[in-house]
Short mmCIF file of C-alpha atoms in Angstrom, two decimals:
data_model
loop_
_atom_site.label_atom_id
_atom_site.label_comp_id
_atom_site.label_asym_id
_atom_site.label_seq_id
_atom_site.Cartn_x
_atom_site.Cartn_y
_atom_site.Cartn_z
CA SER A 1282 108.48 302.75 -3.40
CA SER A 1283 111.69 302.32 -5.40
CA ALA A 1284 113.74 302.70 -2.20
CA TYR A 1285 111.92 299.75 -0.66
CA LYS A 1286 112.63 297.61 -3.72
CA ARG A 1287 116.26 298.69 -3.87
CA GLY A 1288 116.61 297.85 -0.19
CA LEU A 1289 116.28 294.18 -1.06
CA GLU A 1290 118.26 294.27 -4.29
CA ALA A 1291 121.21 296.49 -3.37
CA SER A 1292 124.43 295.09 -4.78
CA PRO A 1293 126.98 297.82 -5.59
CA PRO A 1294 130.45 296.78 -6.77
CA PRO A 1295 132.75 295.48 -3.98
CA GLY A 1296 134.64 298.37 -2.42
CA SER A 1297 132.04 300.94 -3.44
CA THR A 1298 130.84 303.31 -0.72
CA GLU A 1299 127.56 304.10 -2.51
CA VAL A 1300 124.89 302.54 -0.35
CA ILE A 1301 121.23 302.72 0.45
CA PRO A 1302 121.21 304.05 4.02
CA GLY A 1303 120.00 301.93 6.90
CA LEU A 1304 118.70 304.97 8.79
CA GLY A 1305 117.01 308.19 7.76
CA ARG A 1306 114.60 309.50 5.17
CA ASP A 1307 115.99 307.52 2.23
CA SER A 1308 116.20 304.20 4.04
CA PRO A 1309 113.81 301.31 3.30
CA HIS A 1310 111.10 300.32 5.73
CA TRP A 1311 112.78 298.38 8.54
CA SER A 1312 110.93 295.15 7.72
CA LEU A 1313 112.62 295.12 4.29
CA THR A 1314 116.06 295.84 5.71
CA HIS A 1315 115.43 293.03 8.20
CA ALA A 1316 114.49 290.64 5.37
CA TYR A 1317 117.58 291.66 3.37
CA LEU A 1318 119.86 290.87 6.31
CA ARG A 1319 118.26 287.48 6.80
CA GLU A 1320 118.67 286.70 3.10
CA ARG A 1321 122.33 287.70 3.24
CA GLY A 1322 122.92 285.28 6.12
CA VAL A 1323 123.85 287.78 8.83
CA ARG A 1324 124.14 285.65 11.96
CA ALA A 1325 122.98 286.22 15.53
CA LEU A 1326 125.57 285.51 18.22
CA ALA A 1327 125.06 285.40 21.96
CA PRO A 1328 127.65 287.49 23.85
CA ALA A 1329 129.62 284.40 24.90
CA ASP A 1330 129.70 283.13 21.32
CA ALA A 1331 130.81 286.55 20.06
CA TRP A 1332 133.67 286.57 22.58
CA ALA A 1333 134.69 283.06 21.55
CA ALA A 1334 134.69 284.12 17.89
CA MET A 1335 136.95 287.06 18.77
CA GLN A 1336 139.46 284.60 20.22
CA HIS A 1337 139.54 282.93 16.80
CA GLY A 1338 140.14 286.08 14.78
CA ALA A 1339 136.77 287.80 14.41
CA THR A 1340 136.69 291.57 14.91
CA LEU A 1341 134.08 293.10 17.19
CA VAL A 1342 132.90 296.36 15.61
CA ASP A 1343 131.31 298.66 18.17
CA VAL A 1344 129.11 301.11 16.23
CA ARG A 1345 128.09 303.24 19.22
CA PHE A 1346 128.61 306.98 19.51
CA GLY A 1347 132.30 307.67 20.23
CA PRO A 1348 131.88 309.14 23.77
CA ASP A 1349 129.89 306.06 24.80
CA PHE A 1350 132.69 303.81 23.58
CA ASP A 1351 135.23 305.91 25.49
CA GLU A 1352 133.17 305.47 28.65
CA TRP A 1353 132.85 301.67 28.41
CA ARG A 1354 134.01 299.13 25.84
CA VAL A 1355 134.81 295.46 25.30
CA PRO A 1356 138.56 294.78 25.20
CA GLY A 1357 139.76 294.46 21.62
CA ALA A 1358 136.70 296.08 20.04
CA VAL A 1359 137.07 298.55 17.17
CA ASN A 1360 134.89 301.67 17.35
CA LEU A 1361 133.30 302.70 14.05
CA PRO A 1362 130.44 305.01 15.07
CA TYR A 1363 127.35 304.73 12.92
CA THR A 1364 126.08 308.15 14.03
CA TYR A 1365 127.49 311.58 14.81
CA SER A 1366 126.24 314.77 16.41
CA THR A 1367 126.41 318.54 15.91
CA PRO A 1368 125.81 321.48 18.29
CA LEU A 1369 122.27 321.85 16.93
CA ARG A 1370 121.55 318.13 17.35
CA ARG A 1371 122.81 318.29 20.93
CA LEU A 1372 120.41 321.17 21.55
CA LEU A 1373 117.53 319.13 20.12
CA GLY A 1374 118.36 316.34 22.56
CA LEU A 1375 118.59 318.78 25.51
CA SER A 1376 122.07 317.39 26.11
CA LEU A 1377 124.17 318.93 28.90
CA TRP A 1378 126.62 316.02 29.02
CA GLU A 1379 129.24 318.10 27.23
CA PHE A 1380 129.22 320.45 30.25
CA GLY A 1381 129.65 317.63 32.76
CA ILE A 1382 125.93 317.53 33.65
CA PRO A 1383 124.23 314.16 33.00
CA ILE A 1384 120.96 315.58 31.65
CA GLY A 1385 119.27 314.86 28.33
CA LEU A 1386 120.32 312.51 25.56
CA ARG A 1387 124.11 312.37 25.39
CA GLY A 1388 125.16 313.86 22.08
CA GLY A 1389 121.60 314.90 21.34
CA VAL A 1390 119.50 313.59 18.45
CA LYS A 1391 122.20 312.03 16.30
CA LEU A 1392 122.50 311.61 12.55
CA ARG A 1393 123.65 308.66 10.46
CA ASP A 1394 127.25 309.16 9.41
CA PRO A 1395 127.29 309.21 5.58
CA ASN A 1396 130.98 308.26 5.67
CA PHE A 1397 130.45 305.13 7.77
CA THR A 1398 131.21 302.60 5.03
CA ARG A 1399 134.16 304.62 3.79
CA GLY A 1400 135.64 304.60 7.28
CA ALA A 1401 134.98 300.88 7.61
CA LEU A 1402 136.76 300.06 4.36
CA ALA A 1403 139.75 302.16 5.45
CA ALA A 1404 139.97 300.59 8.91
CA LEU A 1405 138.99 297.03 7.95
CA PRO A 1406 139.88 296.56 4.26
CA ASP A 1407 139.56 292.75 4.21
CA THR A 1408 135.90 292.32 3.26
CA ARG A 1409 136.11 288.54 3.72
CA ALA A 1410 137.24 288.70 7.35
CA PRO A 1411 134.58 287.94 9.98
CA LEU A 1412 133.04 291.01 11.61
CA ILE A 1413 130.66 291.11 14.58
CA LEU A 1414 128.55 294.26 14.84
CA ALA A 1415 127.36 295.46 18.23
CA ASP A 1416 125.65 298.34 20.00
CA GLN A 1417 123.85 298.62 23.33
CA LEU A 1418 120.53 297.17 22.15
CA GLY A 1419 121.54 294.53 19.61
CA GLY A 1420 118.27 294.20 17.75
CA SER A 1421 117.23 290.82 16.41
CA LEU A 1422 117.05 288.83 13.21
CA VAL A 1423 115.79 285.87 15.21
CA ARG A 1424 112.46 287.58 15.88
CA ASP A 1425 110.25 288.89 13.08
CA ALA A 1426 110.16 292.61 12.33
CA VAL A 1427 106.96 294.63 12.38
CA PRO A 1428 105.61 294.39 8.81
CA LEU A 1429 104.63 297.28 6.56
CA GLY A 1430 101.33 298.58 7.90
CA GLY A 1431 101.90 296.85 11.25
CA SER A 1432 99.84 297.65 14.32
CA TYR A 1433 102.50 299.88 15.87
CA GLY A 1434 105.32 302.04 14.57
CA ILE A 1435 108.77 300.80 13.64
CA MET A 1436 110.26 303.07 16.29
CA LEU A 1437 108.83 300.62 18.82
CA ASP A 1438 110.14 297.59 16.94
CA SER A 1439 112.73 295.99 19.21
CA THR A 1440 114.28 294.10 16.29
CA ARG A 1441 115.81 297.38 15.05
CA SER A 1442 119.30 298.46 16.05
CA GLN A 1443 122.13 300.56 14.75
CA ALA A 1444 124.30 297.45 14.71
CA LEU A 1445 121.95 295.87 12.16
CA MET A 1446 121.63 299.10 10.19
CA ALA A 1447 125.42 299.16 10.02
CA ALA A 1448 125.46 295.52 8.90
CA TYR A 1449 122.99 296.42 6.13
CA GLU A 1450 125.36 299.06 4.77
CA LEU A 1451 128.50 296.94 5.18
CA SER A 1452 126.87 294.09 3.29
CA GLN A 1453 126.19 296.43 0.39
CA VAL A 1454 129.87 297.41 0.05
CA GLY A 1455 131.05 293.82 -0.06
CA TYR A 1456 131.56 292.52 3.49
CA GLU A 1457 130.75 288.84 3.31
CA ASP A 1458 130.99 287.44 6.85
CA LEU A 1459 128.79 289.49 9.15
CA ALA A 1460 127.27 288.70 12.51
CA TYR A 1461 125.83 290.77 15.35
CA VAL A 1462 125.47 290.44 19.11
CA GLU A 1463 121.89 289.47 19.94
CA GLY A 1464 120.91 291.44 23.04
CA GLY A 1465 123.78 293.87 22.48
CA PHE A 1466 126.06 295.20 25.14
CA ASN A 1467 123.18 295.28 27.62
CA ASP A 1468 123.15 291.48 27.63
CA TRP A 1469 126.96 291.35 27.43
CA TYR A 1470 127.47 293.49 30.54
CA GLU A 1471 124.79 291.72 32.55
CA GLU A 1472 126.02 288.23 31.68
CA ALA A 1473 129.64 289.18 32.46
CA ALA A 1474 128.62 290.57 35.84
CA LEU A 1475 126.70 287.41 36.72
CA GLY A 1476 129.70 285.18 36.13
CA GLY A 1477 131.26 283.23 33.30
CA GLU A 1478 134.11 283.83 30.89
CA LEU A 1479 132.92 287.11 29.37
CA PRO A 1480 135.04 290.18 30.18
CA ALA A 1481 133.00 292.83 32.00
CA GLY A 1482 134.46 295.56 29.82
CA GLU A 1483 136.82 298.46 30.35
CA GLY A 1484 135.56 301.65 31.96
CA LYS A 1485 132.33 302.52 33.76
CA TRP A 1486 129.03 301.08 32.55
CA PRO A 1487 127.01 303.93 30.92
CA GLY A 1488 123.76 302.69 32.45
CA ASP A 1489 125.04 303.73 35.88
CA LYS A 1490 124.26 307.29 34.74
CA GLU A 1491 120.96 306.28 33.12
CA TRP A 1492 122.00 306.97 29.54
CA PHE A 1493 119.36 306.36 26.92
CA GLY A 1494 119.21 302.77 25.70
CA TYR A 1495 121.43 301.33 28.42
CA ARG A 1496 120.19 298.85 30.99
CA GLN A 1497 120.13 300.19 34.54
CA PHE A 1498 120.48 298.08 37.67
CA ARG A 1499 119.59 298.56 41.30
CA GLY A 1500 122.62 299.92 43.12
CA ASN A 1501 124.46 299.73 39.77
CA ASP A 1502 124.77 295.98 40.40
CA PRO A 1503 123.33 293.51 37.85
CA ARG A 1504 123.00 290.91 40.61
CA LYS A 1505 120.30 293.09 42.22
CA GLY A 1506 118.06 293.25 39.16
CA TYR A 1507 116.77 296.09 37.01
CA ARG A 1508 115.56 299.46 38.18
#
């Protein structure tokens, strides 16, 4: 379709907020978004390399849902949520988190924020500055995406992530130096807990409450393995 073609050729004027979305009905097939990001040179960084880059001026952009960021975050990260929720979407996700009950998907079934790039340009106006995108899963440009007509659906494609969808949109509005955290905050938190120079993060790890997409550990201790 034309959307698939445009997904590989998108090049609006720098500073424009008109983008082809990375998520939703009008977005290209993920394999084409994946190819676009590879062609644009978006780099994969291990958590330790991302932290080192932050010490040299790179900005870590945490694209997770705001309440998740409030619960746990990497020191110095900037939160620019890629998705948002509404009362109806919370109902669809059977979410009772807003009432203090950890049941359902926190925030419900969320929507892509159509103002994401506008917010990014307001908060981070230097489109040449290095940005590192991150969410809990990370996704991957190192591994190949499931192709069009692949043997299983893109929803099961572990190369997808909101961090990479966000990178796709930021690239379209002129950001030139983009990277992402391979393995996401799941790898970040686990590696920090097992030793090394990575900060463990501020707040309480969301996976301790079994939130969707977060890695859970036996006894809430990464040294004891997954549960």
